[in-house]
Short mmCIF file of C-alpha atoms in Angstrom, two decimals:
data_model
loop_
_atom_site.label_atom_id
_atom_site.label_comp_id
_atom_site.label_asym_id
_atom_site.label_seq_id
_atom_site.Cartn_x
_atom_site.Cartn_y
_atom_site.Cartn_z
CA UNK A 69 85.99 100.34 149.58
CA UNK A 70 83.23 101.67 147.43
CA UNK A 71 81.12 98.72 147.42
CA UNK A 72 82.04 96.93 151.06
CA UNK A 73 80.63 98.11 154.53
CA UNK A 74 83.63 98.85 156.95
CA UNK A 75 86.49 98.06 154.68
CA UNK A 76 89.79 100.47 154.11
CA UNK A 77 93.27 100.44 152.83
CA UNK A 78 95.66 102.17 153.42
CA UNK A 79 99.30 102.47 152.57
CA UNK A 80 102.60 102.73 154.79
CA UNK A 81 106.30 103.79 154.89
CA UNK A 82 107.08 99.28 155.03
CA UNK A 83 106.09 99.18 151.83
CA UNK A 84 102.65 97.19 152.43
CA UNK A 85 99.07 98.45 152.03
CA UNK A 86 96.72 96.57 154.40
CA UNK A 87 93.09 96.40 154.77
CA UNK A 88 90.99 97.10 157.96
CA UNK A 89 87.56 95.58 159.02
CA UNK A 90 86.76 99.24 160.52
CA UNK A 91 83.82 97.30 162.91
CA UNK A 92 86.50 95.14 164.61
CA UNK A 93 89.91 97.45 164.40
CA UNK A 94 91.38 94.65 162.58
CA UNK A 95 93.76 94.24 159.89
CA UNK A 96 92.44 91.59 157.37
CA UNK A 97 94.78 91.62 154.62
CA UNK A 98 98.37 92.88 153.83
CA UNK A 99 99.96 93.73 150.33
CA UNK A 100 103.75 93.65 149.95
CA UNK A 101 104.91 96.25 147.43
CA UNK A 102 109.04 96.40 146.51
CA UNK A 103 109.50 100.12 147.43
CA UNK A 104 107.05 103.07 148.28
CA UNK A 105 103.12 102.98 147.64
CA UNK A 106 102.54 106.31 146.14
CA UNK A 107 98.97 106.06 145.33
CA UNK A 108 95.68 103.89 145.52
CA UNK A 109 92.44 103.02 144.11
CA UNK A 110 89.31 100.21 143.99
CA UNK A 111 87.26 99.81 141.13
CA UNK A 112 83.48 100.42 141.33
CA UNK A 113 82.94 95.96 143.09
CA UNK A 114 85.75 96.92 145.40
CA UNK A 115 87.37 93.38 144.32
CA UNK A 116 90.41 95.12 142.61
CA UNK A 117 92.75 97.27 143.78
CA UNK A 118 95.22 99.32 141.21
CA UNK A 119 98.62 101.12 142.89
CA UNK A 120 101.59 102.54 142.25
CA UNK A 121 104.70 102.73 143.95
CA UNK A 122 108.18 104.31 143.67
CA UNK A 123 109.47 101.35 141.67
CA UNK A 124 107.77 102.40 138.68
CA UNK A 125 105.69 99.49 138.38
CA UNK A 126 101.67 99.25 138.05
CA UNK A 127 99.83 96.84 139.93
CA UNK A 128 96.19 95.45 140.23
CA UNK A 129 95.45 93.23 143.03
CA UNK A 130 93.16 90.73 143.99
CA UNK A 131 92.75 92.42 147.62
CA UNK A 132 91.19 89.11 148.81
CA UNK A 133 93.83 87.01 147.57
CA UNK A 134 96.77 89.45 148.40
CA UNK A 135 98.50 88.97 145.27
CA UNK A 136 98.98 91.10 142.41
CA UNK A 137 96.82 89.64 138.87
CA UNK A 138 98.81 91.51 136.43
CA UNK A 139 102.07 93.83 136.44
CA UNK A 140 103.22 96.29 133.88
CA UNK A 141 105.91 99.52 133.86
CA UNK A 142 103.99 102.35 134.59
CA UNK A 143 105.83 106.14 133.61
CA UNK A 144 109.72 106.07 133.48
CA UNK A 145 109.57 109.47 135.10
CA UNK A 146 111.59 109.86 139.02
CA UNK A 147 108.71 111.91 140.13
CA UNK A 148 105.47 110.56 141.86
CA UNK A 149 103.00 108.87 139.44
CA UNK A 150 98.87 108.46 140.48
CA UNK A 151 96.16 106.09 139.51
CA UNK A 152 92.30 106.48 139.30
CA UNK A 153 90.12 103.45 138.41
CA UNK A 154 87.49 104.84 136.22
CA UNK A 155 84.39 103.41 138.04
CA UNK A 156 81.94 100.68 135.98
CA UNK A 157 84.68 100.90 133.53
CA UNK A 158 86.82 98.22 133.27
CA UNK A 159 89.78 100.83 132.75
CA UNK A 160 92.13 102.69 135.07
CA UNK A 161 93.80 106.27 134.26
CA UNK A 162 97.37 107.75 135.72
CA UNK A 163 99.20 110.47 135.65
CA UNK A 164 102.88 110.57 135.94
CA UNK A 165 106.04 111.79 134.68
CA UNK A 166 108.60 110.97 131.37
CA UNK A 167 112.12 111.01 131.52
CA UNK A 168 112.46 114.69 130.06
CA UNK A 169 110.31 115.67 133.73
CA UNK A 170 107.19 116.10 131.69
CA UNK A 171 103.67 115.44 132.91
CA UNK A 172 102.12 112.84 130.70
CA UNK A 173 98.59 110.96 131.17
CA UNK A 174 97.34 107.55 129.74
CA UNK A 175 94.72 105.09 130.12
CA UNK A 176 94.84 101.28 130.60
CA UNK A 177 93.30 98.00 130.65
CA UNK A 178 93.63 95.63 133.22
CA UNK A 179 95.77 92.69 131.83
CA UNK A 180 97.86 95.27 129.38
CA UNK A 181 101.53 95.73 129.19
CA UNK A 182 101.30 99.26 127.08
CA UNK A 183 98.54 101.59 128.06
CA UNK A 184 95.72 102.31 125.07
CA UNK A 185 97.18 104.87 122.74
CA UNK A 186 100.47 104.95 124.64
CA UNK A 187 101.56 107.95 126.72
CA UNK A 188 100.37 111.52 126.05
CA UNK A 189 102.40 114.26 127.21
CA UNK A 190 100.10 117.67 129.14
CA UNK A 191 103.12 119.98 129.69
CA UNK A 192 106.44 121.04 131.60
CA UNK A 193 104.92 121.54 134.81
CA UNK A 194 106.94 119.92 138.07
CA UNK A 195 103.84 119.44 140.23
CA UNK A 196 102.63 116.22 140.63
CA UNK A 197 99.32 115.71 138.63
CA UNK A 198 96.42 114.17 140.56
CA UNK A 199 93.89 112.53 138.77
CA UNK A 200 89.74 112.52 139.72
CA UNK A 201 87.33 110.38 138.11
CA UNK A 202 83.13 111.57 137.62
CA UNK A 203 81.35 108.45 136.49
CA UNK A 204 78.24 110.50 135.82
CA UNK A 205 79.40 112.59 133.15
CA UNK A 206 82.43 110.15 131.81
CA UNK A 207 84.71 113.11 132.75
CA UNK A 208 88.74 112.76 134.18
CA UNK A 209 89.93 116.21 136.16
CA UNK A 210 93.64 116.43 136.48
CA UNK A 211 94.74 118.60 139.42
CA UNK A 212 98.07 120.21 139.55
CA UNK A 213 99.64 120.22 143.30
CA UNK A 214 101.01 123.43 144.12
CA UNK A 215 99.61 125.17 140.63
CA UNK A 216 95.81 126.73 140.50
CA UNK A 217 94.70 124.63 136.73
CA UNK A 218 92.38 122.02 136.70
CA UNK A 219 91.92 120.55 133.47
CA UNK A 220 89.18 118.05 132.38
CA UNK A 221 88.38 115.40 129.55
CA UNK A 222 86.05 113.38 128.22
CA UNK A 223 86.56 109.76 128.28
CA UNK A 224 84.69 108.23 125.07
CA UNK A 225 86.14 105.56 121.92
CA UNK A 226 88.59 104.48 124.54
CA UNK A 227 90.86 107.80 124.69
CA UNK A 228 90.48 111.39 126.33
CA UNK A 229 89.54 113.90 124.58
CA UNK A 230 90.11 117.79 126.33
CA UNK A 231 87.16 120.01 126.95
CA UNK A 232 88.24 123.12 128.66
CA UNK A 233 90.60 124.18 131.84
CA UNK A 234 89.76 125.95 134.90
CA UNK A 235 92.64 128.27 135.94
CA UNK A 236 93.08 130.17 138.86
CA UNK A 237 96.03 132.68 140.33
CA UNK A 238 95.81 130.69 143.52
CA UNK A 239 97.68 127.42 143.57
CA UNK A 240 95.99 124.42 145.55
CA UNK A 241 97.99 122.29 148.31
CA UNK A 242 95.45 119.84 148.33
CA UNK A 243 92.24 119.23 146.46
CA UNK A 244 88.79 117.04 146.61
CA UNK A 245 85.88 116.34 144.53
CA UNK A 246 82.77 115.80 146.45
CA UNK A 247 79.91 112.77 145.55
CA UNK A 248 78.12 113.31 142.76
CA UNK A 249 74.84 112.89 144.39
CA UNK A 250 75.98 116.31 146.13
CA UNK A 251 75.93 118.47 143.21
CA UNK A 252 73.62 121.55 143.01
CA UNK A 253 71.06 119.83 140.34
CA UNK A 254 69.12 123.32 139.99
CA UNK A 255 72.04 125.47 138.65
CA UNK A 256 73.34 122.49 136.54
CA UNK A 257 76.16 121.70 138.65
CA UNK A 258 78.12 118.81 137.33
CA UNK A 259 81.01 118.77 139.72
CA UNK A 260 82.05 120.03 142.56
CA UNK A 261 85.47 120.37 144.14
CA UNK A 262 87.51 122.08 147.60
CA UNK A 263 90.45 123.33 147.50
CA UNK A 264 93.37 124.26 150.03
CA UNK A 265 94.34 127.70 149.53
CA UNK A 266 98.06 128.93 151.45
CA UNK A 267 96.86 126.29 153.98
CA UNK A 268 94.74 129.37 155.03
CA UNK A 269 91.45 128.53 153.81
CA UNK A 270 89.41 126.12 151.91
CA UNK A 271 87.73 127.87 148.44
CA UNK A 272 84.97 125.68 146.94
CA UNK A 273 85.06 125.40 142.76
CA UNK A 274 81.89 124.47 140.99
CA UNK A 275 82.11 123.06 137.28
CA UNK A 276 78.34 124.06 135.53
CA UNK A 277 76.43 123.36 132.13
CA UNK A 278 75.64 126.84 130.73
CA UNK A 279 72.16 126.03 129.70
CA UNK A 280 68.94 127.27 130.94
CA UNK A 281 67.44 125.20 133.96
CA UNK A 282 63.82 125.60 133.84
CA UNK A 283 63.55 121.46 133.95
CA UNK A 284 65.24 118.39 135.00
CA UNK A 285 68.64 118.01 132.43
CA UNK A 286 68.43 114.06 132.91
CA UNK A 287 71.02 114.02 129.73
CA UNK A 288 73.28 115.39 132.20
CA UNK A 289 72.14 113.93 135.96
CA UNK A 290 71.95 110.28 135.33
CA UNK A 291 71.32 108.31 138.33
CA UNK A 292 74.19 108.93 140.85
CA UNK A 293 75.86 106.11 143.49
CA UNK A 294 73.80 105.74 146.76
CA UNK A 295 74.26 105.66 150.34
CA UNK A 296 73.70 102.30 150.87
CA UNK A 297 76.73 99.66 150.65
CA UNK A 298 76.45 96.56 148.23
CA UNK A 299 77.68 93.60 150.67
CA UNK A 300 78.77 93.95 154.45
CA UNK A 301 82.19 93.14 155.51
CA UNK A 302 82.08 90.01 156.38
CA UNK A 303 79.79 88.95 153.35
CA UNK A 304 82.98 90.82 150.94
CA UNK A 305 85.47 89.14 153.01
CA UNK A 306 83.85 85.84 152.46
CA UNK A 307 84.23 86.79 148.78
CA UNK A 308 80.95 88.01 147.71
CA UNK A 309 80.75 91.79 145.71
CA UNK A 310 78.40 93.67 144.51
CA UNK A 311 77.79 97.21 143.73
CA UNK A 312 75.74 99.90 145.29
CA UNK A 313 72.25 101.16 144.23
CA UNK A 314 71.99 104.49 142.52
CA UNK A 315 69.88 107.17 143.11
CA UNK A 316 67.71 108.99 141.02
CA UNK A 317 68.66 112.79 140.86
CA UNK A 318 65.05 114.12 139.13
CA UNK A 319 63.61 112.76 142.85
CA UNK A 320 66.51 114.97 143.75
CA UNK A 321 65.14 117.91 141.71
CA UNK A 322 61.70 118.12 142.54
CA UNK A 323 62.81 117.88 146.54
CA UNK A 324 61.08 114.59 146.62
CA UNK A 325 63.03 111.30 149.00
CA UNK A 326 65.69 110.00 147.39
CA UNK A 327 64.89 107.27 144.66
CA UNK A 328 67.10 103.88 144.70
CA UNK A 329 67.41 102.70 141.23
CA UNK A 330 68.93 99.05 140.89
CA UNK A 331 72.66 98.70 139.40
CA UNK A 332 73.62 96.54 136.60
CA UNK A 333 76.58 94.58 138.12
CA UNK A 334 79.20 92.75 135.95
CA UNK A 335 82.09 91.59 137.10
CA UNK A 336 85.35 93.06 135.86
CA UNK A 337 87.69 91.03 133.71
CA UNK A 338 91.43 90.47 133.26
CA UNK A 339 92.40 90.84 129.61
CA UNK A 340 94.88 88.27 129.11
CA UNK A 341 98.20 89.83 128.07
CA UNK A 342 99.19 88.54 124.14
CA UNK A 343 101.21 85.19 124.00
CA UNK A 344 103.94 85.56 121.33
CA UNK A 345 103.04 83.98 118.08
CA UNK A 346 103.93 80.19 117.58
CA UNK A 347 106.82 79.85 115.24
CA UNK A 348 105.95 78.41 111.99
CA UNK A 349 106.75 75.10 111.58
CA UNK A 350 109.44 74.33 109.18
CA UNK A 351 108.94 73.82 105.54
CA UNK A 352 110.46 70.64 103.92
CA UNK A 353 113.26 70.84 101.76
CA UNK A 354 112.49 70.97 97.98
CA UNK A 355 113.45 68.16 96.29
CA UNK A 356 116.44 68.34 94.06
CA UNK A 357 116.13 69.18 90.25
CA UNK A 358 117.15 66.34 88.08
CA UNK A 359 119.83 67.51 86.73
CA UNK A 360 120.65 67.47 82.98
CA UNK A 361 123.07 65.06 81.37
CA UNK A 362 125.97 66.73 80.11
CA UNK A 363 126.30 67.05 76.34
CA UNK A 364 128.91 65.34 74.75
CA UNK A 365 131.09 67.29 72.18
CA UNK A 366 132.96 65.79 68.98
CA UNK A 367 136.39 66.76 68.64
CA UNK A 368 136.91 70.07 66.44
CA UNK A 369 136.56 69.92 62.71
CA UNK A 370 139.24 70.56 60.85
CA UNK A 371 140.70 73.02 58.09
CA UNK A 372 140.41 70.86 55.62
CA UNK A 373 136.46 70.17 56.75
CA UNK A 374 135.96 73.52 56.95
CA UNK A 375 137.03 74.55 53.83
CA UNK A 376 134.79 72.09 52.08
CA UNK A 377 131.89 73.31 54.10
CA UNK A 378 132.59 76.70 52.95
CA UNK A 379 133.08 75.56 49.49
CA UNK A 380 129.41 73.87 49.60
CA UNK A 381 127.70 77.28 51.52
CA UNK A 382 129.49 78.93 48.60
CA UNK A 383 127.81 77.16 45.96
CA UNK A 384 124.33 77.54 46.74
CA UNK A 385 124.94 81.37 45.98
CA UNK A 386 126.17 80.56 42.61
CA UNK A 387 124.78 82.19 39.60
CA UNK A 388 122.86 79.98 37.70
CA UNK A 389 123.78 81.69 33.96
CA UNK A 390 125.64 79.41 31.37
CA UNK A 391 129.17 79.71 31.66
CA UNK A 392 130.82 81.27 28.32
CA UNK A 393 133.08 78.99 26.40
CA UNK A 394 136.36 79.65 26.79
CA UNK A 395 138.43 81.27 23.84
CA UNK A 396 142.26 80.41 23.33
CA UNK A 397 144.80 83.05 22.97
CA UNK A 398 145.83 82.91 20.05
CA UNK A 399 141.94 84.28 19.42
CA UNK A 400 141.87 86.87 22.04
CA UNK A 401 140.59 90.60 21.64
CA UNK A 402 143.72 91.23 23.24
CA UNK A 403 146.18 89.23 21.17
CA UNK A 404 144.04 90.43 18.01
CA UNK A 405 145.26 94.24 19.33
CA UNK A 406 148.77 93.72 19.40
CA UNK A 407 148.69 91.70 15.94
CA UNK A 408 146.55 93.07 13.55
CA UNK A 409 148.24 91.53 10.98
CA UNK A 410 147.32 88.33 11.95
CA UNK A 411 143.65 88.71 12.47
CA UNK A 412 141.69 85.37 12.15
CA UNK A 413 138.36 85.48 9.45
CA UNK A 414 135.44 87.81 10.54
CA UNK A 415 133.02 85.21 12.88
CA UNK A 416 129.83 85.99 14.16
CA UNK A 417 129.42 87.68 17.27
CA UNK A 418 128.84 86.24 20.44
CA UNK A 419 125.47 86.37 21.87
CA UNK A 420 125.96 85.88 25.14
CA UNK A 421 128.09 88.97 25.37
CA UNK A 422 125.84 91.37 23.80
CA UNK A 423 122.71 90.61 25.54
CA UNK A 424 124.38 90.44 28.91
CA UNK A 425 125.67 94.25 27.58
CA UNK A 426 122.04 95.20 26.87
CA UNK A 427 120.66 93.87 30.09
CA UNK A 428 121.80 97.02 32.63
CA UNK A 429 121.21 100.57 31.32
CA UNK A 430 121.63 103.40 33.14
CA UNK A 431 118.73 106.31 32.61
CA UNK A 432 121.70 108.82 34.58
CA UNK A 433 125.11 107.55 33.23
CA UNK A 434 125.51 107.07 29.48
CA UNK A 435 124.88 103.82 28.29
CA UNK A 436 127.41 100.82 27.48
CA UNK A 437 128.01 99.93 23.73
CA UNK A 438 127.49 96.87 22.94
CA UNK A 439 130.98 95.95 21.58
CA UNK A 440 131.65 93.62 18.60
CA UNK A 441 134.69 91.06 18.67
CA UNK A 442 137.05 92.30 16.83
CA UNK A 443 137.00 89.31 14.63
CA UNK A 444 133.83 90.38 12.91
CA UNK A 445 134.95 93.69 11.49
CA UNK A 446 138.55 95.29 10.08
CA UNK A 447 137.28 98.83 11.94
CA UNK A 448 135.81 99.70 14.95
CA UNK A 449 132.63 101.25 15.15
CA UNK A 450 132.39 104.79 16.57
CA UNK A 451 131.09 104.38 20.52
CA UNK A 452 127.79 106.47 20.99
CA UNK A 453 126.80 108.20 23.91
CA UNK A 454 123.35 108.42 25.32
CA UNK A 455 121.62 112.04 25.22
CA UNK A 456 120.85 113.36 29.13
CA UNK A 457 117.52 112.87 30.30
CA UNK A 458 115.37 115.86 30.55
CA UNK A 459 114.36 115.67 33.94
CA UNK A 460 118.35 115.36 35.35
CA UNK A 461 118.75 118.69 32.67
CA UNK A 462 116.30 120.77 34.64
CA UNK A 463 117.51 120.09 38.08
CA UNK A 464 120.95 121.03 37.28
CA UNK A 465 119.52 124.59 36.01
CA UNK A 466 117.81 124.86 38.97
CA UNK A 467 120.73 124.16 41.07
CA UNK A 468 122.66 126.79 39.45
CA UNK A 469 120.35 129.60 40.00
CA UNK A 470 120.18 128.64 43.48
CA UNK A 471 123.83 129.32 43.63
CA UNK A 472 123.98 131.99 42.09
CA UNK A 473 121.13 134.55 44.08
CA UNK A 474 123.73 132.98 47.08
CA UNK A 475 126.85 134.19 45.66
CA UNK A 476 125.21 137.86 44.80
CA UNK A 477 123.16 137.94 48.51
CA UNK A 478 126.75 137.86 49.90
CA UNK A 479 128.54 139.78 47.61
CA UNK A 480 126.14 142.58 48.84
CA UNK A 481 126.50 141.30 52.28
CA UNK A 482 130.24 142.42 51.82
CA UNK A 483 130.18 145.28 50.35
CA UNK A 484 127.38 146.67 53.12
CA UNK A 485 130.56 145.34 55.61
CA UNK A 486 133.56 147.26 53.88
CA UNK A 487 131.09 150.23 53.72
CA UNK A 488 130.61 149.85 57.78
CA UNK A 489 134.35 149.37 58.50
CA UNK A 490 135.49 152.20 56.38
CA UNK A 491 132.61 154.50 58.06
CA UNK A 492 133.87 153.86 61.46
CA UNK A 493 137.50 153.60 60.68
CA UNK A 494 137.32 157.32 59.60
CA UNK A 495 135.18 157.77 62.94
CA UNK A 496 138.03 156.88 64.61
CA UNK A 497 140.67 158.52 63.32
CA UNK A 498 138.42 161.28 63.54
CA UNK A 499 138.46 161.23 67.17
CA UNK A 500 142.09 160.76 67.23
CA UNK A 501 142.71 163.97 66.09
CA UNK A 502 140.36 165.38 68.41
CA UNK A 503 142.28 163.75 71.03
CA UNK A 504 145.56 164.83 69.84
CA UNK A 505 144.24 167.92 70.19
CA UNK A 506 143.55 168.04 73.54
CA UNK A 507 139.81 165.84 73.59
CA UNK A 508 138.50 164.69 76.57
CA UNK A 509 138.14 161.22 78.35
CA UNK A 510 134.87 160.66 76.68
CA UNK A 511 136.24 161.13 73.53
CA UNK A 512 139.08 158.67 74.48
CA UNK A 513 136.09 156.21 75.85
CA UNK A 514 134.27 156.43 72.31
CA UNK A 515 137.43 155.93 70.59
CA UNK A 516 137.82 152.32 72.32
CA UNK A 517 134.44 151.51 71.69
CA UNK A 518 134.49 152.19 68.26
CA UNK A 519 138.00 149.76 68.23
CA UNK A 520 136.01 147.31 69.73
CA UNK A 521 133.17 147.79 67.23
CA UNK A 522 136.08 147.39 64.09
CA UNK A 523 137.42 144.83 65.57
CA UNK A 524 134.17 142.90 65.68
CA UNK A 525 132.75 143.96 62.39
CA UNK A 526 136.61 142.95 61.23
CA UNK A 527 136.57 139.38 62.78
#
């Protein structure tokens, strides 16, 4: 426990992880898991506990109360997963596998059911990743058992972001990262780690700033946990936490005694995991539309209603002129042809007829006479024609002349053609004879062509 005097967990083969009161070789509290604890960690109080376990489940205890405060699926991977709690923060990292065997890392909040940001994958690698928390520096080192990379990230906006990677031809068995309050402050040592090499020896790895260190880099040493426990054993089981003092690593640096500087303690909180949203409640029915009343129809009209109505639509069309008075037959135009001999007295001539004559002339067509009833005259007068109009005169001409510069542009046209076909038609017969006369296959080649070309100029 990093807060408690005396107090330890650890974790067994019968699935339980108990804690020890070291001062009185007793066990104080047990913790029943469902299969295999595969790792362990206490946040910075020592009041919660976060494990996991071959069941692939995530847990954070209450290590007083020996019950677990919140449960969510950890990495779906077979392979061994680990958990770090990330100090003062109230977050928790592991690393663990996917189903495709590949090493993935993510962070969490107590209370959550999906870690922040969800799963990110690191690589292909089947060693089991081991995860190490620096609270000074905000930093997360991954570990690889049984390859020689250490990789490290920066912990900041609530996600990791990758710095750099220390690699090495040797692979570690086992590794540790000292206290920070261990670090070589002078050559701007920021962590510190030992690691198992063939189980032969033990090779130290140091993690520096490259800057110059003429002074104290307090941007980089801030005050580092102490020595001194928070609460005794019996005053944490009684319930009481705390956390430690910190030291001050510029009394460090000038090779002064060790200054305590006071924490700021607050205790961590369980982020209530979201309740579903409350169903809506239902929205009353619309009332129903009034609906219209339907229409009542009269029976069809009939033909003879129809044909009236047509008869009245008809009339309001109807020319308004004076309607001529009717002339018998025996006084007809007609009858008057046919009979000369009978031929009535002359009478004047109708007016209405010859001003409706004289009311449409045409300035193209030549114009209606105006005729006189036979009745008025013994003879006929001669029926004059209306001279064309100039302007209709000129547009004919023009017309003309535009027809004929056509008919002479292909006239010339054809005669250019008959002059072509004749030229090449003695071309080829030309070559004919050559060919008769023993020509060659060129010759034969230029005679098709030229075919071709008649052919075309023919068509």
């Amino acid at each position: 426990n990093p807060a408690a005097e005396n107090i330890l967990a650890s974790a067994s083969g019968d699935f339980t992880i108990k804690l020890w009161d070291i001062g009185t070789g007793q066990s104080t509290h047990s913790l029943k898991h469902n299969d295999i604890v595969q790792s362990l960690s206490w946040n910075a109080s020592g009041s919660l506990l976060v494990t996991t376990s071959r069941d692939k489940k995530i847990r954070v205890w209450d290590a007083r109360a020996e019950k677990p405060v919140h449960e969510a699926p950890g990495h779906p991977g077979a392979k061994n997963s680990r958990a770090v709690w990330m100090g003062e923060h109230n977050r928790f990292a592991t690393c663990g596998f996917s189903r495709m065997s590949e090493r993935q890392i993510a962070l969490w909040e107590p209370g959550r059911n999906e870690p922040i940001g969800g799963f990110t994958m690191l690589d292909s690698i089947s060693g089991v990743c081991m995860p190490f928390w620096d609270e000074g520096s905000n930093c997360l080192y991954l570990a690889g058992k049984g390859d020689g990379n250490i990789r490290y990230f920066e912990y900041e906006n609530d996600k990791f972001e990758f710095l750099s990677e220390y690699k090495s031809a040797e692979p570690q068995r086992g590794i540790a990262f000292v206290p920070r309050r261990g670090i070589n402050v002078h050559e701007n040592e920021v962590m510190r780690a030992y690691k198992t090499v063939n189980d032969t020896y033990i090779e130290p790895i140091s993690f520096t700033v490259p800057r110059r260190a003429e002074t104290f880099q307090s941007d980089i040493f801030p005050p580092a946990t102490g020595l001194k426990p928070a609460v005794s054993a019996k005053e944490w089981l009684e319930g009481k936490d705390g956390i430690p003092n910190k030291i001050d690593l510029e009394s460090v640096y000038e090779g002064t005694a060790p200054k305590e500087v006071v924490a700021d303690y607050k205790p961590p909180t369980i982020a209530s995991a979201p309740t579903p949203a409350a169903k809506p409640a239902p929205k009353p029915a619309p009332a129903p539309a009034p609906e219209p009343a339907p229409v009542s129809r009269s029976p069809p009209p009939s033909m003879k209603d129809q044909g009236a109505s047509m008869a009245n639509m008809a009339s309001k069309f109807k020319d308004d002129e004076p309607a001529e008075p009717e002339v018998e037959d025996d006084n007809s135009s007609f009858e008057e042809v046919q009979r000369p001999a009978q031929r009535a007295a002359p009478a004047a001539a109708t007016p209405a007829r010859v001003e409706h004559a004289t009311k449409i002339p045409s300035p193209i067509k030549p114009a209606s006479p105006a005729f006189k009833s036979p009745a008025s005259t013994s003879q006929p007068s001669p029926i004059k024609q209306a001279a064309p109009s100039p302007s209709s005169s000129g547009h004919i001409e023009s017309s003309l002349d535009q027809i004929r510069q056509m008919l002479e542009q292909q006239t010339k046209l054809i005669g250019k053609q008959n002059d072509k076909i004749s030229q090449l038609s003695a071309e080829v017969e030309g070559l004919k004879r050559k060919v008769n006369a023993g020509g060659s296959q060129d010759q034969s080649e230029r005679i098709r062509q030229l075919e071709l070309e008649l052919e075309a100029a023919r068509s």
